[in-house]
Coordinates of C-alpha atoms in Angstrom, one line a residue:
Chain C
M1 CA 15.4 20.3 16.3
N2 CA 13.0 18.5 18.6
Q3 CA 11.6 20.7 21.3
D4 CA 9.6 19.5 24.2
I5 CA 6.0 20.4 23.5
S6 CA 4.5 17.8 25.9
F7 CA 2.4 20.6 27.4
I8 CA 0.1 20.3 24.4
N9 CA -1.1 17.0 26.0
S10 CA -3.5 19.0 28.1
W11 CA -4.8 20.7 24.9
I12 CA -5.8 17.4 23.3
K13 CA -8.7 15.2 24.5
T14 CA -8.3 11.6 25.5
N15 CA -9.4 9.1 22.8
S16 CA -9.7 11.9 20.2
R17 CA -8.8 11.8 16.5
V18 CA -5.6 13.5 15.7
L19 CA -4.0 14.3 12.3
D20 CA -0.3 15.3 12.3
L21 CA 0.7 17.1 9.1
G22 CA 4.4 16.4 8.5
C23 CA 4.7 13.9 11.3
G24 CA 8.4 13.1 10.8
D25 CA 9.4 9.9 12.5
G26 CA 6.2 9.7 14.4
T27 CA 7.6 10.6 17.9
L28 CA 4.8 13.0 18.7
L29 CA 2.0 10.7 17.6
A30 CA 3.5 7.7 19.4
A31 CA 3.6 9.8 22.6
L32 CA 0.1 11.1 22.2
T33 CA -1.1 7.5 21.5
K34 CA 0.6 6.2 24.6
E35 CA -0.6 9.0 26.9
L36 CA -4.0 10.0 25.6
N37 CA -5.0 6.9 23.6
I38 CA -5.7 9.0 20.6
S39 CA -6.5 7.6 17.2
G40 CA -3.7 9.3 15.2
Y41 CA -2.6 9.5 11.6
G42 CA 0.5 11.3 10.3
L43 CA 1.1 12.6 6.8
E44 CA 4.7 12.5 5.6
I45 CA 6.6 12.3 2.3
D46 CA 10.2 11.5 3.5
P47 CA 10.8 7.8 2.8
E48 CA 13.1 7.3 5.8
S49 CA 10.6 9.0 8.2
I50 CA 7.8 6.8 6.8
N51 CA 9.9 3.7 7.5
Q52 CA 10.5 4.8 11.0
C53 CA 6.8 5.5 11.6
V54 CA 5.9 2.0 10.2
A55 CA 8.5 0.4 12.5
K56 CA 7.0 2.2 15.5
G57 CA 3.5 1.2 14.6
V58 CA 2.4 4.8 14.0
N59 CA -0.2 5.2 11.2
V60 CA 1.6 7.1 8.5
I61 CA 0.2 8.1 5.1
E62 CA 2.4 9.1 2.3
Q63 CA 1.0 12.4 1.1
D64 CA 2.4 15.8 0.1
L65 CA 0.9 18.6 2.1
N66 CA 1.5 21.1 -0.7
N67 CA -0.9 19.1 -2.8
S68 CA -4.6 19.1 -1.9
L69 CA -5.8 17.9 1.4
Q70 CA -9.3 17.5 -0.1
N71 CA -9.3 13.8 0.6
F72 CA -10.0 14.6 4.3
P73 CA -13.6 15.5 4.9
D74 CA -14.7 18.6 6.9
N75 CA -14.4 18.1 10.7
S76 CA -13.1 14.6 10.3
F77 CA -10.6 15.1 13.1
D78 CA -10.7 16.6 16.5
T79 CA -7.2 18.1 16.3
V80 CA -4.9 18.8 13.4
I81 CA -1.3 19.3 14.3
M82 CA 1.5 20.9 12.4
T83 CA 4.9 21.3 14.0
Q84 CA 7.6 23.5 12.5
A85 CA 6.4 23.1 9.0
L86 CA 4.1 26.0 8.2
Q87 CA 7.1 28.1 7.1
A88 CA 7.9 25.4 4.5
M89 CA 4.5 25.3 2.9
R90 CA 3.9 26.9 -0.5
Y91 CA 0.7 28.7 0.7
P92 CA 0.7 28.7 4.5
H93 CA -2.5 30.7 4.8
L94 CA -4.4 28.1 2.7
V95 CA -2.9 25.2 4.6
L96 CA -4.1 26.9 7.8
D97 CA -7.6 27.2 6.3
E98 CA -7.5 23.5 5.4
M99 CA -6.3 22.5 8.9
L100 CA -9.3 24.3 10.4
R101 CA -11.7 22.8 7.9
I102 CA -10.5 19.2 8.6
G103 CA -10.1 19.6 12.4
S104 CA -12.3 21.3 15.0
Q105 CA -9.1 22.6 16.5
C106 CA -5.4 23.0 15.5
V107 CA -2.1 23.0 17.1
I108 CA 0.6 24.8 15.3
T109 CA 4.2 25.4 16.2
F110 CA 6.6 27.7 14.2
P111 CA 10.0 29.3 14.6
N112 CA 9.7 33.0 15.3
F113 CA 11.8 34.9 12.8
G114 CA 11.4 38.0 14.9
H115 CA 13.6 36.6 17.6
W116 CA 16.3 39.0 18.6
R117 CA 19.2 36.7 17.6
A118 CA 17.8 36.5 14.1
R119 CA 17.3 40.2 14.0
A120 CA 20.8 40.8 15.3
Y121 CA 22.3 38.4 12.8
L122 CA 20.7 40.1 9.9
T123 CA 21.3 43.6 11.2
L124 CA 24.9 43.2 12.2
R125 CA 26.2 40.7 9.7
G126 CA 23.9 41.7 6.8
R127 CA 23.4 38.0 6.1
M128 CA 20.3 35.8 6.4
P129 CA 20.3 34.2 9.8
V130 CA 21.7 30.7 10.2
T131 CA 20.9 29.8 13.8
K132 CA 20.6 26.5 15.7
Q133 CA 16.8 26.6 15.0
L134 CA 17.1 27.8 11.4
A135 CA 20.1 25.8 10.5
Y136 CA 20.0 26.3 6.7
Q137 CA 21.7 28.6 4.2
W138 CA 19.2 30.8 2.3
Y139 CA 19.6 28.9 -1.0
D140 CA 18.9 25.4 0.3
T141 CA 16.4 26.1 3.1
P142 CA 13.0 24.3 3.0
N143 CA 11.7 27.4 4.9
I144 CA 10.3 29.5 2.2
H145 CA 8.1 31.9 4.2
F146 CA 9.8 33.9 6.9
F147 CA 7.3 35.2 9.5
T148 CA 7.3 36.4 13.0
Y149 CA 5.1 35.9 16.0
S150 CA 3.4 39.3 15.3
D151 CA 2.9 38.3 11.6
F152 CA 1.1 35.2 12.7
E153 CA -1.1 37.1 15.2
A154 CA -2.1 39.4 12.4
L155 CA -3.0 36.5 10.0
C156 CA -5.2 35.0 12.7
R157 CA -7.0 38.3 13.2
E158 CA -7.5 38.7 9.4
R159 CA -8.9 35.2 9.0
N160 CA -11.1 35.3 12.1
I161 CA -9.2 32.4 13.6
T162 CA -9.7 32.1 17.4
V163 CA -6.6 31.7 19.4
L164 CA -7.5 29.4 22.3
R165 CA -4.1 29.2 23.9
K166 CA -0.5 30.1 23.0
Q167 CA 2.8 29.3 24.6
F168 CA 6.3 30.3 23.9
I169 CA 9.5 28.3 23.9
A170 CA 12.9 29.8 24.6
E171 CA 15.8 27.9 26.0
Q172 CA 18.5 30.4 26.6
I173 CA 19.0 33.3 29.1
P174 CA 17.6 35.9 28.9
D175 CA 15.0 34.6 26.5
R176 CA 13.5 32.2 29.0
Q177 CA 12.7 35.0 31.4
L178 CA 11.5 37.5 28.8
K179 CA 9.6 35.3 26.3
N180 CA 6.2 36.0 27.7
L181 CA 6.9 39.7 28.3
W182 CA 7.9 40.4 24.7
P183 CA 7.3 37.2 22.6
N184 CA 8.1 38.8 19.2
L185 CA 11.6 39.5 20.4
F186 CA 12.4 36.6 22.8
A187 CA 10.3 33.6 21.8
Q188 CA 12.2 31.1 19.7
T189 CA 9.2 29.0 18.9
A190 CA 5.5 29.8 19.2
V191 CA 3.0 27.1 19.9
Y192 CA -0.7 28.0 19.1
H193 CA -3.9 26.2 19.9
L194 CA -6.5 27.5 17.4
S195 CA -10.1 27.0 16.4
K196 CA -12.5 28.5 13.8
Chain V
M1 CA 16.0 -15.4 -12.9
S2 CA 17.7 -12.9 -10.5
P3 CA 21.3 -13.8 -9.9
N4 CA 20.8 -14.1 -6.2
S5 CA 17.6 -16.0 -6.2
R6 CA 19.3 -18.8 -4.3
E7 CA 20.4 -16.3 -1.6
N8 CA 18.2 -16.2 1.4
S9 CA 16.0 -18.7 -0.3
V10 CA 13.7 -21.1 1.4
G11 CA 15.5 -23.7 -0.7
T12 CA 13.9 -26.7 -2.3
V13 CA 10.2 -26.9 -1.7
S14 CA 7.4 -29.2 -2.7
A15 CA 3.7 -28.8 -3.0
E16 CA 1.0 -30.8 -1.3
Q17 CA -2.5 -31.5 -2.6
I18 CA -5.0 -31.0 0.3
L19 CA -8.5 -32.3 0.0
I20 CA -11.0 -29.9 1.6
D21 CA -13.7 -32.4 2.4
K22 CA -16.4 -29.9 3.4
P23 CA -19.0 -28.3 1.2
L24 CA -18.3 -24.9 -0.2
T25 CA -21.3 -22.8 -1.2
L26 CA -20.2 -20.4 -3.9
A27 CA -21.6 -16.9 -4.3
C28 CA -23.4 -18.0 -7.5
G29 CA -25.3 -20.6 -5.4
V30 CA -23.4 -23.7 -6.7
V31 CA -22.1 -26.0 -3.9
L32 CA -18.8 -27.8 -4.3
P33 CA -19.2 -30.8 -2.0
S34 CA -15.4 -31.0 -1.7
H35 CA -12.5 -29.4 -3.4
E36 CA -8.7 -29.8 -3.7
L37 CA -6.1 -27.2 -3.1
M38 CA -2.4 -27.2 -4.0
V39 CA -0.5 -25.7 -1.1
E40 CA 3.1 -24.8 -0.3
T41 CA 4.2 -23.7 3.2
Y42 CA 7.4 -22.1 4.2
G43 CA 8.7 -21.7 7.8
T44 CA 7.4 -23.2 10.9
L45 CA 4.1 -22.8 12.7
N46 CA 4.7 -21.7 16.3
A47 CA 3.2 -23.3 19.3
D48 CA 0.4 -20.7 19.6
K49 CA -0.3 -21.1 15.9
S50 CA -0.3 -17.4 15.7
N51 CA 2.5 -16.7 13.1
G52 CA 0.7 -17.8 10.0
I53 CA 0.7 -15.5 6.9
L54 CA -1.7 -16.3 4.1
I55 CA -0.4 -15.3 0.6
C56 CA -3.2 -14.5 -1.9
H57 CA -2.2 -14.8 -5.5
A58 CA -3.4 -12.7 -8.4
L59 CA -4.7 -13.5 -11.9
S60 CA -2.0 -15.9 -13.1
G61 CA -0.4 -16.9 -9.8
S62 CA 0.1 -20.3 -8.3
H63 CA 0.9 -21.9 -5.0
H64 CA 4.6 -21.8 -5.9
A65 CA 5.5 -18.5 -4.3
A66 CA 9.0 -19.1 -3.0
G67 CA 11.9 -21.5 -3.3
H68 CA 12.7 -24.0 -6.1
Y69 CA 11.4 -27.4 -7.0
E70 CA 13.9 -30.2 -7.2
G71 CA 15.7 -30.0 -10.5
D72 CA 14.1 -26.7 -11.4
E73 CA 16.0 -23.4 -11.2
K74 CA 12.9 -21.1 -11.6
P75 CA 12.0 -19.6 -8.2
G76 CA 8.5 -19.0 -7.0
W77 CA 6.7 -15.8 -8.1
W78 CA 7.2 -13.9 -4.8
N79 CA 10.7 -15.3 -4.0
N80 CA 12.1 -11.8 -3.8
Y81 CA 10.0 -11.2 -0.7
I82 CA 9.6 -14.6 1.0
G83 CA 12.6 -16.3 2.7
P84 CA 14.9 -16.2 5.7
G85 CA 15.6 -12.5 6.5
K86 CA 13.3 -11.3 3.7
P87 CA 10.3 -9.1 4.4
M88 CA 8.1 -12.2 4.8
D89 CA 10.7 -13.8 7.0
T90 CA 10.4 -17.5 7.1
N91 CA 12.5 -17.6 10.3
R92 CA 9.7 -15.8 12.0
F93 CA 6.5 -16.6 10.1
F94 CA 4.7 -19.7 8.8
I95 CA 3.8 -18.8 5.3
V96 CA 0.9 -20.5 3.5
S97 CA 0.6 -20.2 -0.2
L98 CA -2.1 -21.9 -2.2
N99 CA -3.5 -22.2 -5.7
N100 CA -7.0 -21.0 -5.6
I101 CA -10.0 -22.8 -7.0
G102 CA -10.8 -22.0 -10.6
S103 CA -7.1 -21.6 -11.4
C104 CA -5.1 -24.3 -13.2
F105 CA -2.1 -25.5 -11.2
G106 CA -3.7 -28.5 -9.6
S107 CA -6.5 -27.1 -7.5
T108 CA -10.1 -27.8 -8.4
G109 CA -10.8 -25.8 -11.5
P110 CA -12.0 -25.9 -15.1
T111 CA -9.5 -28.7 -16.0
S112 CA -10.7 -30.9 -13.1
I113 CA -13.4 -33.5 -13.4
N114 CA -16.9 -32.5 -12.5
P115 CA -17.9 -35.3 -10.1
E116 CA -21.6 -35.0 -11.2
T117 CA -20.9 -35.6 -14.9
G118 CA -17.6 -37.4 -14.7
E119 CA -16.4 -35.0 -17.4
V120 CA -14.0 -32.1 -17.4
W121 CA -15.7 -29.0 -16.1
G122 CA -14.3 -26.8 -18.9
A123 CA -16.5 -23.8 -19.6
N124 CA -19.1 -25.1 -17.2
F125 CA -17.0 -24.4 -14.1
P126 CA -19.2 -22.2 -11.9
S127 CA -18.6 -18.4 -11.9
L128 CA -16.4 -17.3 -9.1
R129 CA -16.1 -14.2 -6.9
A130 CA -13.1 -13.1 -4.8
R131 CA -15.2 -14.0 -1.7
D132 CA -15.3 -17.7 -2.9
W133 CA -11.5 -17.8 -2.8
V134 CA -11.6 -16.3 0.7
E135 CA -14.1 -18.9 1.9
S136 CA -12.0 -21.7 0.4
Q137 CA -8.9 -20.2 2.1
K138 CA -10.9 -20.1 5.4
L139 CA -11.6 -23.9 5.0
L140 CA -7.9 -24.4 4.4
M141 CA -7.1 -22.4 7.5
E142 CA -9.4 -24.7 9.6
H143 CA -7.7 -27.7 8.0
L144 CA -4.3 -26.3 9.1
G145 CA -5.6 -25.6 12.7
I146 CA -4.9 -21.9 12.5
D147 CA -7.4 -19.7 14.3
C148 CA -6.1 -16.2 13.3
W149 CA -3.7 -15.2 10.6
A150 CA -0.9 -12.8 11.6
A151 CA -1.4 -11.3 8.2
V152 CA -3.2 -11.9 4.9
I153 CA -1.1 -10.4 2.1
G154 CA -1.7 -10.0 -1.6
G155 CA -1.0 -7.8 -4.6
S156 CA -3.6 -6.8 -7.3
L157 CA -6.4 -9.4 -7.1
G158 CA -4.5 -10.7 -4.1
G159 CA -5.1 -7.4 -2.3
M160 CA -8.8 -7.7 -3.0
Q161 CA -8.8 -11.0 -1.2
A162 CA -6.8 -9.4 1.7
M163 CA -9.5 -6.7 2.0
R164 CA -12.4 -9.2 1.7
W165 CA -10.9 -11.3 4.5
A166 CA -10.9 -8.2 6.7
L167 CA -14.6 -7.6 6.1
E168 CA -15.9 -11.3 6.0
H169 CA -13.8 -12.7 8.9
P170 CA -12.7 -9.7 11.0
D171 CA -11.6 -11.9 13.9
K172 CA -9.5 -14.2 11.8
L173 CA -6.7 -11.9 10.8
A174 CA -4.5 -9.3 12.7
N175 CA -3.2 -7.5 9.6
S176 CA -4.3 -7.0 6.0
I177 CA -1.6 -6.0 3.5
V178 CA -3.1 -4.6 0.3
I179 CA -0.6 -4.0 -2.5
A180 CA -1.2 -2.4 -5.9
S181 CA -4.9 -3.1 -5.6
S182 CA -8.3 -1.5 -5.8
M183 CA -11.7 -1.6 -4.2
K184 CA -13.2 -2.1 -7.7
L185 CA -11.9 -2.1 -11.3
S186 CA -12.3 0.9 -13.5
A187 CA -14.2 0.8 -16.9
Q188 CA -10.8 0.8 -18.6
N189 CA -9.6 -2.2 -16.6
I190 CA -12.8 -4.1 -17.4
A191 CA -12.3 -3.1 -21.0
F192 CA -8.8 -4.6 -21.1
N193 CA -10.1 -7.8 -19.6
E194 CA -12.9 -8.1 -22.1
I195 CA -10.4 -7.6 -25.0
A196 CA -8.4 -10.5 -23.5
R197 CA -11.4 -12.7 -23.2
R198 CA -12.5 -11.9 -26.8
A199 CA -9.1 -12.8 -28.0
I200 CA -9.4 -16.3 -26.4
K201 CA -13.0 -16.8 -27.6
S202 CA -12.0 -15.8 -31.2
D203 CA -9.5 -18.7 -31.4
P204 CA -11.0 -21.5 -33.5
D205 CA -9.6 -24.0 -31.1
F206 CA -11.7 -22.5 -28.2
H207 CA -14.8 -24.6 -29.1
D208 CA -17.0 -22.7 -26.6
G209 CA -14.7 -23.5 -23.9
N210 CA -14.9 -27.3 -24.5
Y211 CA -11.5 -27.5 -26.1
V212 CA -10.3 -30.3 -23.8
Q213 CA -13.0 -32.5 -25.2
H214 CA -11.7 -31.6 -28.6
N215 CA -8.1 -32.5 -27.6
T216 CA -6.9 -29.0 -28.3
A217 CA -6.4 -25.6 -26.6
P218 CA -6.9 -22.0 -27.8
K219 CA -3.2 -21.2 -27.4
H220 CA -3.1 -18.4 -29.9
G221 CA -6.0 -16.6 -28.3
L222 CA -4.6 -17.1 -24.8
A223 CA -1.2 -15.8 -25.9
L224 CA -2.8 -12.7 -27.4
A225 CA -4.8 -12.2 -24.2
R226 CA -1.6 -12.4 -22.2
M227 CA 0.3 -10.0 -24.5
I228 CA -2.5 -7.4 -24.0
G229 CA -2.4 -7.9 -20.3
H230 CA 1.4 -7.8 -20.2
V231 CA 1.6 -4.4 -21.9
T232 CA -0.8 -3.0 -19.3
Y233 CA 1.3 -4.4 -16.4
L234 CA 4.4 -2.5 -17.6
S235 CA 5.0 1.2 -17.8
D236 CA 5.7 3.1 -21.1
E237 CA 8.9 4.3 -19.5
L238 CA 10.2 0.8 -18.6
M239 CA 9.3 -0.6 -22.0
G240 CA 11.3 2.3 -23.5
Q241 CA 14.3 1.6 -21.3
K242 CA 14.2 -2.1 -21.8
F243 CA 13.4 -2.4 -25.5
G244 CA 13.3 1.1 -27.0
R245 CA 13.2 0.7 -30.8
E246 CA 16.0 -2.0 -30.9
L247 CA 15.7 -4.5 -33.6
R248 CA 15.9 -8.2 -33.0
S249 CA 16.3 -9.0 -36.7
G250 CA 16.4 -7.2 -40.0
T251 CA 17.6 -3.8 -41.0
F252 CA 16.3 -0.5 -42.3
S253 CA 19.2 -0.1 -44.8
Q254 CA 18.2 0.8 -48.3
G255 CA 17.9 -2.2 -50.6
E256 CA 17.5 -4.7 -47.8
V257 CA 14.4 -6.9 -47.8
T258 CA 14.8 -9.0 -44.7
P259 CA 11.8 -8.8 -42.4
I260 CA 12.1 -6.5 -39.5
E261 CA 11.3 -7.5 -35.9
F262 CA 11.5 -5.2 -33.0
Q263 CA 12.8 -6.5 -29.7
I264 CA 9.5 -5.7 -28.0
E265 CA 7.6 -7.8 -30.6
S266 CA 9.9 -10.7 -30.0
Y267 CA 9.6 -10.3 -26.2
L268 CA 5.8 -10.1 -26.2
N269 CA 5.4 -13.0 -28.5
Y270 CA 7.7 -15.1 -26.3
Q271 CA 5.8 -14.0 -23.2
G272 CA 2.5 -14.8 -24.8
D273 CA 3.6 -18.3 -26.0
K274 CA 5.2 -19.2 -22.7
F275 CA 2.1 -18.2 -20.8
S276 CA -0.3 -20.0 -23.1
S277 CA 1.5 -23.3 -22.8
G278 CA 1.2 -23.2 -19.0
F279 CA -2.2 -21.6 -18.3
D280 CA -5.7 -22.7 -19.0
A281 CA -7.9 -20.4 -21.1
N282 CA -11.1 -21.1 -19.2
S283 CA -9.3 -20.2 -15.9
Y284 CA -8.2 -17.0 -17.6
I285 CA -11.7 -16.1 -18.5
L286 CA -13.1 -17.1 -15.1
I287 CA -10.5 -15.1 -13.1
T288 CA -10.6 -12.0 -15.2
K289 CA -14.4 -12.0 -14.7
M290 CA -13.8 -12.4 -11.0
L291 CA -11.6 -9.3 -11.1
D292 CA -14.3 -7.4 -13.0
Y293 CA -17.1 -8.4 -10.6
F294 CA -15.2 -7.4 -7.4
D295 CA -16.7 -4.4 -5.7
L296 CA -15.7 -4.1 -2.0
S297 CA -18.6 -1.8 -1.0
R298 CA -21.4 -3.2 -3.2
E299 CA -23.3 -4.7 -0.3
Y300 CA -22.6 -1.8 1.9
H301 CA -24.6 0.7 -0.1
N302 CA -21.5 1.6 -2.1
D303 CA -20.1 3.2 1.0
S304 CA -16.4 2.2 1.4
V305 CA -16.2 3.7 4.9
A306 CA -19.2 1.7 6.0
A307 CA -17.6 -1.4 4.4
F308 CA -14.3 -1.0 6.3
S309 CA -16.1 -0.2 9.6
H310 CA -16.6 -4.0 9.8
A311 CA -12.8 -4.6 9.8
K312 CA -10.9 -5.1 13.0
C313 CA -7.4 -5.7 11.7
N314 CA -4.6 -3.2 11.0
F315 CA -3.8 -2.3 7.4
L316 CA -0.8 -1.6 5.2
V317 CA -1.6 -0.2 1.8
V318 CA 1.2 0.0 -0.9
S319 CA 1.1 1.4 -4.4
F320 CA 3.7 2.0 -7.1
S321 CA 4.1 5.3 -8.9
S322 CA 4.1 4.0 -12.5
D323 CA 1.3 1.5 -12.0
W324 CA -1.5 2.6 -14.3
R325 CA -3.5 -0.6 -14.2
F326 CA -4.0 -0.3 -10.4
S327 CA -2.9 3.3 -10.0
P328 CA -1.8 4.9 -6.7
Q329 CA -5.1 6.8 -6.7
R330 CA -7.0 3.5 -6.2
S331 CA -4.8 2.8 -3.2
R332 CA -5.3 6.3 -1.8
E333 CA -9.1 5.6 -2.0
I334 CA -8.6 2.5 0.0
T335 CA -6.5 4.4 2.5
D336 CA -9.0 7.3 2.8
A337 CA -11.8 4.9 3.4
L338 CA -9.8 3.2 6.2
I339 CA -9.0 6.5 7.8
G340 CA -12.7 7.4 7.6
A341 CA -13.6 4.2 9.3
G342 CA -11.0 4.9 12.0
K343 CA -8.9 1.8 11.2
N344 CA -5.2 1.7 11.8
V345 CA -3.6 2.1 8.4
S346 CA -0.3 3.1 6.8
Y347 CA 0.1 3.9 3.2
A348 CA 3.3 4.1 1.1
E349 CA 3.5 5.1 -2.5
I350 CA 6.7 3.5 -3.8
D351 CA 8.6 5.2 -6.6
S352 CA 9.1 2.7 -9.3
D353 CA 9.2 2.6 -13.1
Q354 CA 8.1 -1.1 -13.3
G355 CA 4.4 -0.5 -13.6
H356 CA 1.9 -3.0 -12.0
D357 CA 4.5 -5.8 -12.0
A358 CA 6.5 -3.7 -9.5
F359 CA 4.8 -5.6 -6.6
L360 CA 6.7 -8.7 -7.7
L361 CA 10.1 -7.1 -8.4
P362 CA 13.0 -6.1 -6.2
N363 CA 12.7 -2.5 -4.8
V364 CA 14.6 -1.3 -1.8
R365 CA 11.9 1.0 -0.4
Y366 CA 9.1 -1.6 -0.9
E367 CA 11.3 -4.1 0.9
Q368 CA 11.9 -1.7 3.8
V369 CA 8.2 -0.7 4.3
L370 CA 7.0 -4.3 4.1
G371 CA 9.9 -5.5 6.2
N372 CA 9.5 -2.9 8.9
Y373 CA 5.8 -3.5 9.1
L374 CA 6.1 -7.3 9.3
S375 CA 9.0 -7.2 11.6
R376 CA 6.9 -5.3 14.1
V377 CA 4.1 -7.8 13.7
A378 CA 6.6 -10.6 14.5
D379 CA 8.0 -8.7 17.5
Q380 CA 4.4 -8.4 18.9
L381 CA 3.8 -12.1 18.4
Q382 CA 7.1 -12.9 20.2
D383 CA 6.2 -10.5 23.1
A384 CA 2.7 -12.1 23.3
S385 CA 4.1 -15.7 23.4
E386 CA 6.8 -14.8 25.9
G387 CA 4.3 -13.0 28.0
A388 CA 2.0 -16.1 28.0
A389 CA 5.0 -18.3 28.9
E390 CA 5.9 -16.3 32.0

């Protein structure tokens, strides 16, 4: 599901170098290039997504994020972005370390499994949540690590990662009104701006 | 021949011999006062002369990249990818394919006459580098009145030329497409080339490279060289699928004495013989050395990022999963260096069991990536010329 995260434009510097891990069809990089004249590269493994990036003129590199990112030198990018993919990584904490090694700053978005709808689904139905945002059955989901807003906050504290900014996305009522008050319960998606 | 090689074909083509009547100073210091190039073109050069694509051939390639000659069914070597509606779309691009100097399909090379001695060059043809091919191609470009290539494209040694173009003449190409290539050969690669050269030189008909003067040719040696090369261009998996342990003749039945020949033996011998009757042994030695000598970053303190920082064009890099002669890792190194240099680059690693030869063979994903990339290039050219016309 594509959510509007155009507010991150103000988090990214004009003319900067941006690496998008799991760039999909290149929509985000194309927008950032148009608006901020960034020098952007996306990593992707899905052939159809790669085709679409190439057709758009977005720099796309076929590379599996679960393998090493060692080919990218330390601090070789200003910002490393990962949208809605951390939960699908084999070792999310190591990927996070790599992102902060490669980039001075990171932007990460992830679905909040602590959202009340997911909680209610599990509690009342006794089944793993299948929602609009997490539209997979448990056996075929690419999302192999379920974590909440609070879990991520704890991980950042443990690893001494600085949270520069964060913003919550919620589309429905009452989530929209309550997301900032109690993000772990009402935010559907969390968007973080991090640095070392 | 592929069953649909006539489909979307550029049709009947013919080659032209073009005299480049300007001196060409080779990397080894020798000056060729003039030289001849065999050239084929497909499609039409637009009014801006901006839609030219240069095809760079590899070790054994020729100018005959697409279409058919009159009375000959065999299509050009890159016919799968050049033609109307194909990735190198002749409805949109003007495609220039030449036989490079030192090769043996009619361009100046070891089988030509050395004007200074009046004799065949033979083994005395000057040593060549990939950059010499690029400089000769640059003279051809001037001859054709083209100021900037829309793209320079090549696989293997052809990719090396496409990279060298980007460094030597950064303002003369908009895109460099580097397929199944490498910034330099590995020791293993050089080793295979040396075995091939030794096979040729061991043939009693080689006569130190002066076999033309002896009215003979080291066909056995050249066939052996090609057989070795051919094995390295295929994957173990594909050879297994195509030939397995099938027998062409003989039987393992008890009491039988008929000689046994595996299908793969027959196939390789056929390929070797076919090649040695159409290729020149001195050219093979010359061009394999050219491959060995290539090192993109040698003059840039062995720093590939520094080398690519001279480039101005956009890049597409493509590799094939089962290619062990020019492995995906070599292409990833090219890509990483280009990212380091801040150049626009896309990289696709195409799943294929065809080994190094995959860059010549039909493959849907490869067609899509190349097609999408070039179709965007063509769209931009169209926008530019329409914008200029308004």
